[in-house]
Coordinates of C-alpha atoms in Angstrom, one line a residue:
X1160 CA 1.5 22.3 -21.8
X1161 CA 5.0 23.6 -21.1
X1162 CA 7.9 21.2 -21.7
X1163 CA 8.7 20.8 -18.0
X1164 CA 5.1 19.6 -17.4
X1165 CA 5.3 17.2 -20.3
X1166 CA 8.4 15.6 -18.9
X1167 CA 7.0 15.3 -15.4
X1168 CA 3.7 13.9 -16.8
X1169 CA 5.7 11.2 -18.7
X1170 CA 7.5 10.4 -15.4
X1171 CA 4.2 10.2 -13.5
X1172 CA 2.7 7.8 -16.1
X1173 CA 5.7 5.6 -16.3
X1174 CA 6.3 3.2 -13.4
X1175 CA 9.8 3.3 -11.9
X1176 CA 11.9 0.2 -12.6
X1177 CA 12.2 -0.6 -8.9
X1178 CA 9.8 0.4 -6.1
X1179 CA 9.6 -0.6 -2.5
X1180 CA 6.3 -2.4 -3.2
X1181 CA 7.8 -4.3 -6.1
X1182 CA 10.8 -5.4 -4.0
X1183 CA 8.6 -6.7 -1.2
X1184 CA 6.4 -8.5 -3.8
X1185 CA 9.3 -10.2 -5.6
X1186 CA 11.1 -11.1 -2.4
X1187 CA 7.9 -12.6 -0.8
X1188 CA 7.0 -14.6 -3.9
X1189 CA 10.5 -15.9 -4.3
X1190 CA 10.4 -17.0 -0.6
X1191 CA 7.0 -18.7 -1.1
X1192 CA 8.3 -20.6 -4.2
X1193 CA 11.6 -21.8 -2.8
X1194 CA 9.9 -22.6 0.5
X1195 CA 7.7 -25.1 -1.3
X1196 CA 10.7 -26.5 -3.2
X1197 CA 12.8 -26.9 -0.1
X1198 CA 9.9 -28.3 1.8
X1199 CA 9.2 -30.9 -0.9
X1200 CA 12.9 -31.9 -0.9
X1201 CA 12.9 -32.6 2.9
X1202 CA 9.8 -34.8 2.8
X1203 CA 11.7 -38.1 2.2
X1204 CA 14.3 -37.3 5.0
X1205 CA 11.5 -36.2 7.4
X1206 CA 9.6 -39.4 6.8
X1207 CA 12.8 -41.5 7.3
X1208 CA 13.6 -39.8 10.6
X1209 CA 10.1 -40.1 12.0
X1210 CA 11.1 -43.4 13.5
X1211 CA 13.7 -41.7 15.7
X1212 CA 11.2 -39.4 17.2
X1213 CA 8.6 -39.8 19.9
X1214 CA 5.5 -41.5 18.5
X1215 CA 3.3 -38.9 16.8
X1216 CA 5.9 -36.1 17.1
X1217 CA 7.2 -36.5 13.5
X1218 CA 3.8 -36.2 12.0
X1219 CA 2.9 -33.2 14.1
X1220 CA 6.2 -31.5 13.3
X1221 CA 5.7 -32.0 9.6
X1222 CA 2.1 -30.9 9.7
X1223 CA 3.0 -27.6 11.5
X1224 CA 6.0 -26.6 9.4
X1225 CA 4.7 -27.8 6.1
X1226 CA 1.4 -26.2 6.8
X1227 CA 3.2 -22.9 7.6
X1228 CA 5.1 -23.1 4.3
X1229 CA 1.9 -23.6 2.4
X1230 CA 0.3 -20.7 4.2
X1231 CA 3.4 -18.6 3.5
X1232 CA 3.2 -19.4 -0.2
X1233 CA -0.5 -18.6 -0.4
X1234 CA 0.1 -15.3 1.4
X1235 CA 2.9 -14.2 -0.9
X1236 CA 0.8 -15.0 -4.0
X1237 CA -2.3 -13.2 -2.8
X1238 CA -0.2 -10.4 -1.1
X1239 CA -2.4 -10.7 2.0
X1240 CA -0.8 -10.8 5.5
X1241 CA 2.7 -11.6 4.0
X1242 CA 4.6 -10.2 7.0
X1243 CA 2.4 -12.1 9.4
X1244 CA 2.9 -15.4 7.5
X1245 CA 6.7 -14.9 7.3
X1246 CA 6.9 -14.0 11.0
X1247 CA 4.8 -17.0 11.9
X1248 CA 7.0 -19.4 10.0
X1249 CA 10.2 -18.0 11.5
X1250 CA 8.8 -18.3 15.0
X1251 CA 7.5 -21.9 14.4
X1252 CA 10.8 -22.9 13.0
X1253 CA 12.7 -21.6 16.0
X1254 CA 10.3 -23.4 18.3
X1255 CA 10.7 -26.7 16.4
X1256 CA 14.5 -26.3 16.5
X1257 CA 14.5 -25.8 20.3
X1258 CA 12.1 -28.8 20.7
X1259 CA 14.0 -31.2 18.5
X1260 CA 16.4 -32.6 21.2
X1261 CA 13.4 -33.3 23.4
X1262 CA 11.4 -35.1 20.6
X1263 CA 14.2 -37.5 19.6
X1264 CA 13.5 -40.8 21.4
X1265 CA 16.1 -43.0 19.6
X1266 CA 19.2 -41.0 18.6
X1267 CA 20.8 -44.1 17.1
X1268 CA 18.1 -44.3 14.5
X1269 CA 19.4 -41.0 13.0
X1270 CA 22.6 -42.8 12.1
X1271 CA 24.6 -39.6 12.3
X1272 CA 22.5 -37.8 9.7
X1273 CA 21.6 -34.2 10.1
X1274 CA 18.0 -33.4 11.4
X1275 CA 15.7 -32.6 8.5
X1276 CA 15.0 -29.2 10.0
X1277 CA 18.4 -28.1 8.7
X1278 CA 17.3 -27.9 5.1
X1279 CA 14.6 -25.4 6.0
X1280 CA 17.0 -23.1 7.9
X1281 CA 17.5 -20.7 4.9
X1282 CA 13.7 -20.5 4.4
X1283 CA 13.3 -19.4 8.1
X1284 CA 16.1 -16.8 7.9
X1285 CA 14.7 -15.3 4.7
X1286 CA 11.3 -15.2 6.3
X1287 CA 12.8 -13.3 9.2
X1288 CA 14.5 -10.8 6.8
X1289 CA 11.2 -10.0 5.2
X1290 CA 9.1 -9.8 8.3
X1291 CA 11.5 -8.1 10.8
X1292 CA 13.5 -4.9 10.9
X1293 CA 17.2 -5.3 9.8
X1294 CA 18.6 -5.5 13.4
X1295 CA 16.3 -8.3 14.5
X1296 CA 16.6 -10.1 11.2
X1297 CA 20.4 -10.0 11.5
X1298 CA 20.1 -11.4 15.1
X1299 CA 17.8 -14.2 13.9
X1300 CA 20.1 -15.0 11.0
X1301 CA 23.0 -15.6 13.4
X1302 CA 21.2 -17.1 16.4
X1303 CA 19.2 -19.8 14.6
X1304 CA 22.2 -21.4 12.8
X1305 CA 24.2 -21.2 16.0
X1306 CA 21.4 -23.1 17.8
X1307 CA 21.5 -25.7 15.1
X1308 CA 25.2 -26.0 15.4
X1309 CA 24.8 -26.8 19.1
X1310 CA 22.1 -29.3 18.4
X1311 CA 24.3 -30.9 15.8
X1312 CA 26.8 -31.7 18.5
X1313 CA 24.3 -33.6 20.6
X1314 CA 23.3 -37.3 20.0
X1315 CA 19.8 -36.1 19.1
X1316 CA 21.4 -34.0 16.3
X1317 CA 23.5 -36.7 14.8
X1318 CA 26.4 -36.5 17.2
X1319 CA 28.6 -34.7 14.6
X1320 CA 32.0 -33.5 15.4
X1321 CA 32.8 -29.9 16.3
X1322 CA 34.2 -29.1 12.9
X1323 CA 31.2 -30.5 11.0
X1324 CA 28.8 -28.7 13.3
X1325 CA 30.6 -25.4 12.9
X1326 CA 30.7 -25.8 9.2
X1327 CA 27.0 -26.5 9.0
X1328 CA 26.2 -23.5 11.2
X1329 CA 28.5 -21.2 9.2
X1330 CA 27.0 -22.3 5.9
X1331 CA 23.5 -21.4 7.1
X1332 CA 24.8 -18.0 8.5
X1333 CA 26.5 -17.2 5.2
X1334 CA 23.4 -17.9 3.2
X1335 CA 21.2 -15.9 5.6
X1336 CA 23.6 -12.9 5.6
X1337 CA 23.7 -12.9 1.7
X1338 CA 19.9 -12.9 1.6
X1339 CA 19.7 -10.1 4.2
X1340 CA 22.3 -8.0 2.4
X1341 CA 20.6 -8.4 -1.0
X1342 CA 17.1 -7.6 0.3
X1343 CA 18.3 -4.7 2.4
X1344 CA 20.2 -3.1 -0.5
X1345 CA 17.2 -3.5 -2.8
X1346 CA 14.9 -1.9 -0.2
X1347 CA 17.2 1.1 0.2
X1348 CA 17.5 1.5 -3.6
X1349 CA 13.8 1.3 -4.0
X1350 CA 13.2 3.8 -1.2
X1351 CA 15.5 6.3 -3.0
X1352 CA 13.6 5.8 -6.2
X1353 CA 10.3 6.3 -4.4
X1354 CA 11.6 9.5 -2.7
X1355 CA 12.8 10.9 -6.0
X1356 CA 9.5 10.1 -7.7
X1357 CA 7.5 11.6 -4.8
X1358 CA 9.4 14.9 -5.1
X1359 CA 8.9 14.9 -8.8
X1360 CA 5.2 14.3 -8.4
X1361 CA 4.9 17.1 -5.8
X1362 CA 6.5 19.5 -8.3
X1363 CA 4.1 18.2 -10.9
X1364 CA 1.1 18.9 -8.7
X1365 CA 2.2 22.4 -8.1
X1366 CA 3.0 23.0 -11.8
X1367 CA -0.4 21.5 -12.8
X1368 CA -2.3 23.8 -10.4
X1369 CA -0.4 26.8 -11.6
X1370 CA -1.1 25.9 -15.2
X1371 CA -4.8 25.4 -14.4
X1372 CA -5.0 28.8 -12.6
X1373 CA -3.2 30.5 -15.5
X1374 CA -5.7 29.0 -18.0
X1375 CA -8.6 30.2 -15.8
X1376 CA -7.1 33.7 -15.4
X1377 CA -6.8 34.0 -19.2
X1378 CA -10.4 32.7 -19.6
X1379 CA -11.7 35.3 -17.1
X1380 CA -9.8 38.1 -18.7
X1381 CA -11.2 37.2 -22.1
X1382 CA -14.7 36.9 -20.7
X1383 CA -14.5 40.3 -18.9
X1384 CA -13.0 42.0 -22.0
X1385 CA -15.3 40.4 -24.6
X1386 CA -18.5 40.2 -22.7
X1387 CA -18.7 42.4 -19.6
X1388 CA -16.8 45.4 -21.1
X1389 CA -18.8 45.3 -24.3
X1390 CA -22.0 45.1 -22.4
X1391 CA -21.1 48.2 -20.3
X1392 CA -20.1 50.2 -23.4
X1393 CA -23.3 49.2 -25.1
X1394 CA -25.4 50.2 -22.1
X1395 CA -23.6 53.5 -21.8
X1396 CA -24.2 54.3 -25.5
X1397 CA -27.9 53.2 -25.5
X1398 CA -30.2 56.1 -26.3
X1399 CA -33.3 54.2 -27.6
X1400 CA -35.6 51.6 -25.9
X1401 CA -34.4 49.0 -28.4
X1402 CA -30.8 49.7 -27.6
X1403 CA -31.6 49.5 -23.9
X1404 CA -33.3 46.2 -24.3
X1405 CA -30.3 44.8 -26.2
X1406 CA -27.9 46.0 -23.5
X1407 CA -30.1 44.4 -20.9
X1408 CA -30.0 41.1 -22.8
X1409 CA -26.3 41.4 -23.1
X1410 CA -26.0 42.1 -19.4
X1411 CA -28.1 39.0 -18.6
X1412 CA -26.0 36.8 -20.8
X1413 CA -22.7 38.2 -19.3
X1414 CA -24.0 37.5 -15.7
X1415 CA -25.0 34.0 -16.7
X1416 CA -21.6 33.3 -18.2
X1417 CA -19.8 34.7 -15.1
X1418 CA -22.0 32.4 -12.9
X1419 CA -21.0 29.4 -14.9
X1420 CA -17.4 30.2 -14.6
X1421 CA -17.7 30.8 -10.8
X1422 CA -19.6 27.4 -10.4
X1423 CA -17.0 25.6 -12.4
X1424 CA -13.9 27.0 -10.8
X1425 CA -10.4 26.3 -11.9
X1426 CA -10.0 22.7 -13.1
X1427 CA -6.9 21.2 -14.6
X1428 CA -7.2 19.3 -17.8
X1429 CA -4.1 17.3 -17.0
X1430 CA -4.6 13.7 -16.1
X1431 CA -2.4 11.4 -14.1
X1432 CA -2.3 7.6 -13.9
X1433 CA -4.0 5.8 -11.0
X1434 CA -0.7 4.0 -10.0
X1435 CA 0.6 7.4 -9.0
X1436 CA -2.3 7.8 -6.5
X1437 CA -1.6 4.2 -5.3
X1438 CA 2.0 5.0 -4.6
X1439 CA 1.2 8.2 -2.8
X1440 CA -1.2 6.4 -0.5
X1441 CA 1.4 3.7 0.1
X1442 CA 3.8 6.4 1.0
X1443 CA 1.3 8.0 3.4
X1444 CA 0.8 4.6 5.1
X1445 CA 4.5 4.5 6.0
X1446 CA 4.0 7.4 8.3
X1447 CA 1.4 5.5 10.4
X1448 CA 2.4 3.2 13.3
X1449 CA -0.5 0.8 12.6
X1450 CA -0.4 -1.2 9.4
X1451 CA -3.1 -1.3 6.7
X1452 CA -3.6 -4.2 4.3
X1453 CA -3.4 -2.7 0.8
X1454 CA -5.3 -4.3 -2.1
X1455 CA -5.1 -2.8 -5.6
X1456 CA -7.3 -3.9 -8.5
X1457 CA -7.3 -2.7 -12.2
X1458 CA -5.0 0.3 -11.6
X1459 CA -3.2 0.0 -15.0
X1460 CA -4.5 2.2 -17.8
X1461 CA -6.7 4.3 -15.5
X1462 CA -6.1 8.1 -15.6
X1463 CA -7.7 10.8 -13.3
X1464 CA -7.7 14.6 -13.4
X1465 CA -5.3 16.2 -11.0
X1466 CA -8.1 17.8 -9.0
X1467 CA -9.9 14.4 -8.6
X1468 CA -6.7 12.7 -7.5
X1469 CA -6.0 15.4 -4.9
X1470 CA -9.5 15.0 -3.5
X1471 CA -9.3 11.2 -3.4
X1472 CA -5.9 11.3 -1.7
X1473 CA -6.8 13.9 0.9
X1474 CA -10.1 12.2 1.7
X1475 CA -8.5 8.8 1.9
X1476 CA -5.8 9.9 4.3
X1477 CA -8.4 11.6 6.5
X1478 CA -10.4 8.4 6.6
X1479 CA -7.4 6.4 7.6
X1480 CA -6.5 8.9 10.3
X1481 CA -10.0 8.7 11.6
X1482 CA -9.7 4.9 11.8
X1483 CA -6.5 5.2 13.7
X1484 CA -7.9 7.7 16.1
X1485 CA -11.3 6.2 16.8
X1486 CA -11.7 2.6 15.7
X1487 CA -9.6 0.7 18.3
X1488 CA -11.2 -1.0 21.3
X1489 CA -9.3 -1.7 24.4
X1490 CA -7.9 -5.3 24.5
X1491 CA -8.9 -6.1 20.9
X1492 CA -6.9 -6.1 17.7
X1493 CA -8.3 -4.0 14.9
X1494 CA -7.7 -5.0 11.2
X1495 CA -7.6 -2.3 8.7
X1496 CA -7.7 -2.4 4.9
X1497 CA -7.1 0.1 2.1
X1498 CA -8.7 -1.1 -1.2
X1499 CA -8.1 0.8 -4.4
X1500 CA -10.0 -0.2 -7.6
X1501 CA -9.9 1.4 -11.0
X1502 CA -13.2 1.7 -12.8
X1503 CA -12.9 1.6 -16.6
X1504 CA -10.4 4.1 -18.0
X1505 CA -11.3 7.1 -15.9
X1506 CA -12.8 6.3 -12.6
X1507 CA -11.6 5.1 -9.1
X1508 CA -13.2 3.7 -6.0
X1509 CA -11.2 3.7 -2.7
X1510 CA -12.4 1.8 0.4
X1511 CA -11.0 2.4 3.9
X1512 CA -12.3 -0.4 6.1
X1513 CA -11.7 -1.6 9.7
X1514 CA -13.4 -4.0 12.1
X1515 CA -13.2 -1.6 15.0
X1516 CA -15.8 -0.2 17.3
X1517 CA -17.9 1.7 14.6
X1518 CA -20.1 4.6 15.4
X1519 CA -23.5 6.2 14.7
X1520 CA -23.2 8.7 11.9
X1521 CA -26.3 10.6 13.1
X1522 CA -24.6 11.2 16.4
X1523 CA -21.5 12.9 14.9
X1524 CA -21.4 16.5 16.1
X1525 CA -21.7 19.3 13.6
X1526 CA -18.4 20.7 14.7
X1527 CA -16.5 17.6 13.6
X1528 CA -14.9 18.7 10.4
X1529 CA -12.9 15.5 9.6
X1530 CA -15.9 13.6 8.4
X1531 CA -18.1 16.2 6.7
X1532 CA -15.6 18.7 5.4
X1533 CA -12.4 16.7 4.7
X1534 CA -14.2 13.7 3.3
X1535 CA -17.8 14.3 2.2
X1536 CA -17.7 17.9 1.0
X1537 CA -14.2 17.5 -0.5
X1538 CA -15.4 14.6 -2.7
X1539 CA -18.6 16.4 -3.6
X1540 CA -16.8 19.5 -4.6
X1541 CA -14.5 17.5 -6.9
X1542 CA -17.5 15.7 -8.6
X1543 CA -17.3 12.5 -6.6
X1544 CA -19.0 10.9 -3.7
X1545 CA -18.2 9.6 -0.2
X1546 CA -20.3 6.9 1.6
X1547 CA -19.8 5.9 5.2
X1548 CA -21.1 2.5 6.2
X1549 CA -20.8 1.9 9.9
X1550 CA -22.5 0.4 12.9
X1551 CA -21.6 0.4 16.5
X1552 CA -19.5 -2.7 17.2
X1553 CA -19.3 -3.8 13.6
X1554 CA -16.6 -1.6 12.1
X1555 CA -16.6 1.1 9.5
X1556 CA -16.1 1.3 5.8
X1557 CA -15.6 4.6 4.0
X1558 CA -16.1 4.4 0.2
X1559 CA -14.7 7.2 -2.0
X1560 CA -15.8 7.2 -5.6
X1561 CA -14.9 9.4 -8.5
X1562 CA -16.7 10.4 -10.7
X1563 CA -20.1 10.4 -9.2
X1564 CA -21.6 7.0 -9.9
X1565 CA -18.3 5.1 -10.3
X1566 CA -18.6 1.6 -8.9
X1567 CA -22.3 2.1 -8.1
X1568 CA -21.7 5.0 -5.7
X1569 CA -24.6 7.4 -5.5

């Protein structure tokens, strides 16, 4: 392999130090951990201030917010519905903050202390940073502490003086802005790394294809020179029945070898790590308006041929596009998942699933190329398989497997 291919292959196999997916994972899990820590710290204060609230309101408020924190921690660990959990906690915290003055029945029982909600303010602003676009996250980071500052001035907020209320609000704003700046900068840096790696991988794909075509051209040239040309010369020089029979056998053998080459086609011997395919599919998802839940299992140490990776990528994108175009039902929310699983050291199974309207495979018109050509035939030509499991009203699951038989696919 040329030196440039070797360098790009090494780049493809080595994960970048920082990627957008890694930034989201680290930020989410840090939020889940510190949310549990801050929540545990507020329990004694929350229990103490329960006497100042309307009967039953303190227990309900603790159940809602602490339950949301636990759900947030679970979501960040499992990497399932992280944005939804963060957005849910940020919304519940804002509602709790607005409702606080109406829930306090005995302001004197607070004895001038700050409402226990204050200690969860940073958790809420960080959740907003993770779940919202930067503009809305910045607005939330400023508005929520400002609301707390106003509540702090009221008897239900401890009747603090203007200076103390402003200081409390500014402290929460500063912490929120710092978190927003750090996460935003990390995201931008990771996106730059992803873009650079994507460009390198695209160049690698082109180089690998050219390399494979060159190998095939040399192979065909050698075959034509060594087999076909020799056969033709032998046939032209044949003067006896024995020589003619030998030329016929040589011709039959040459035709057989040419048929084998034609059936095999150009195939690259270069292999690329499965994490590269995962990252390319994640990049493709960023172009869709509708989110997919991505789950990756056993991707490390799995390598696939370039041709198989291209077939899996193209078929998976086509399946996701089909889901976006046909799965939605009016008035209902459709959940979509992309599941990628490595099989031993050289296989892969990809599932594109939704709980949409589904369809009858037998009723798909012959002219619809997205299903048969872009998915089924593409996988078959690459030595893999595609299976479509669907039923009207029960969603659709497209399973792509390479090689044939990987993960039990037939």
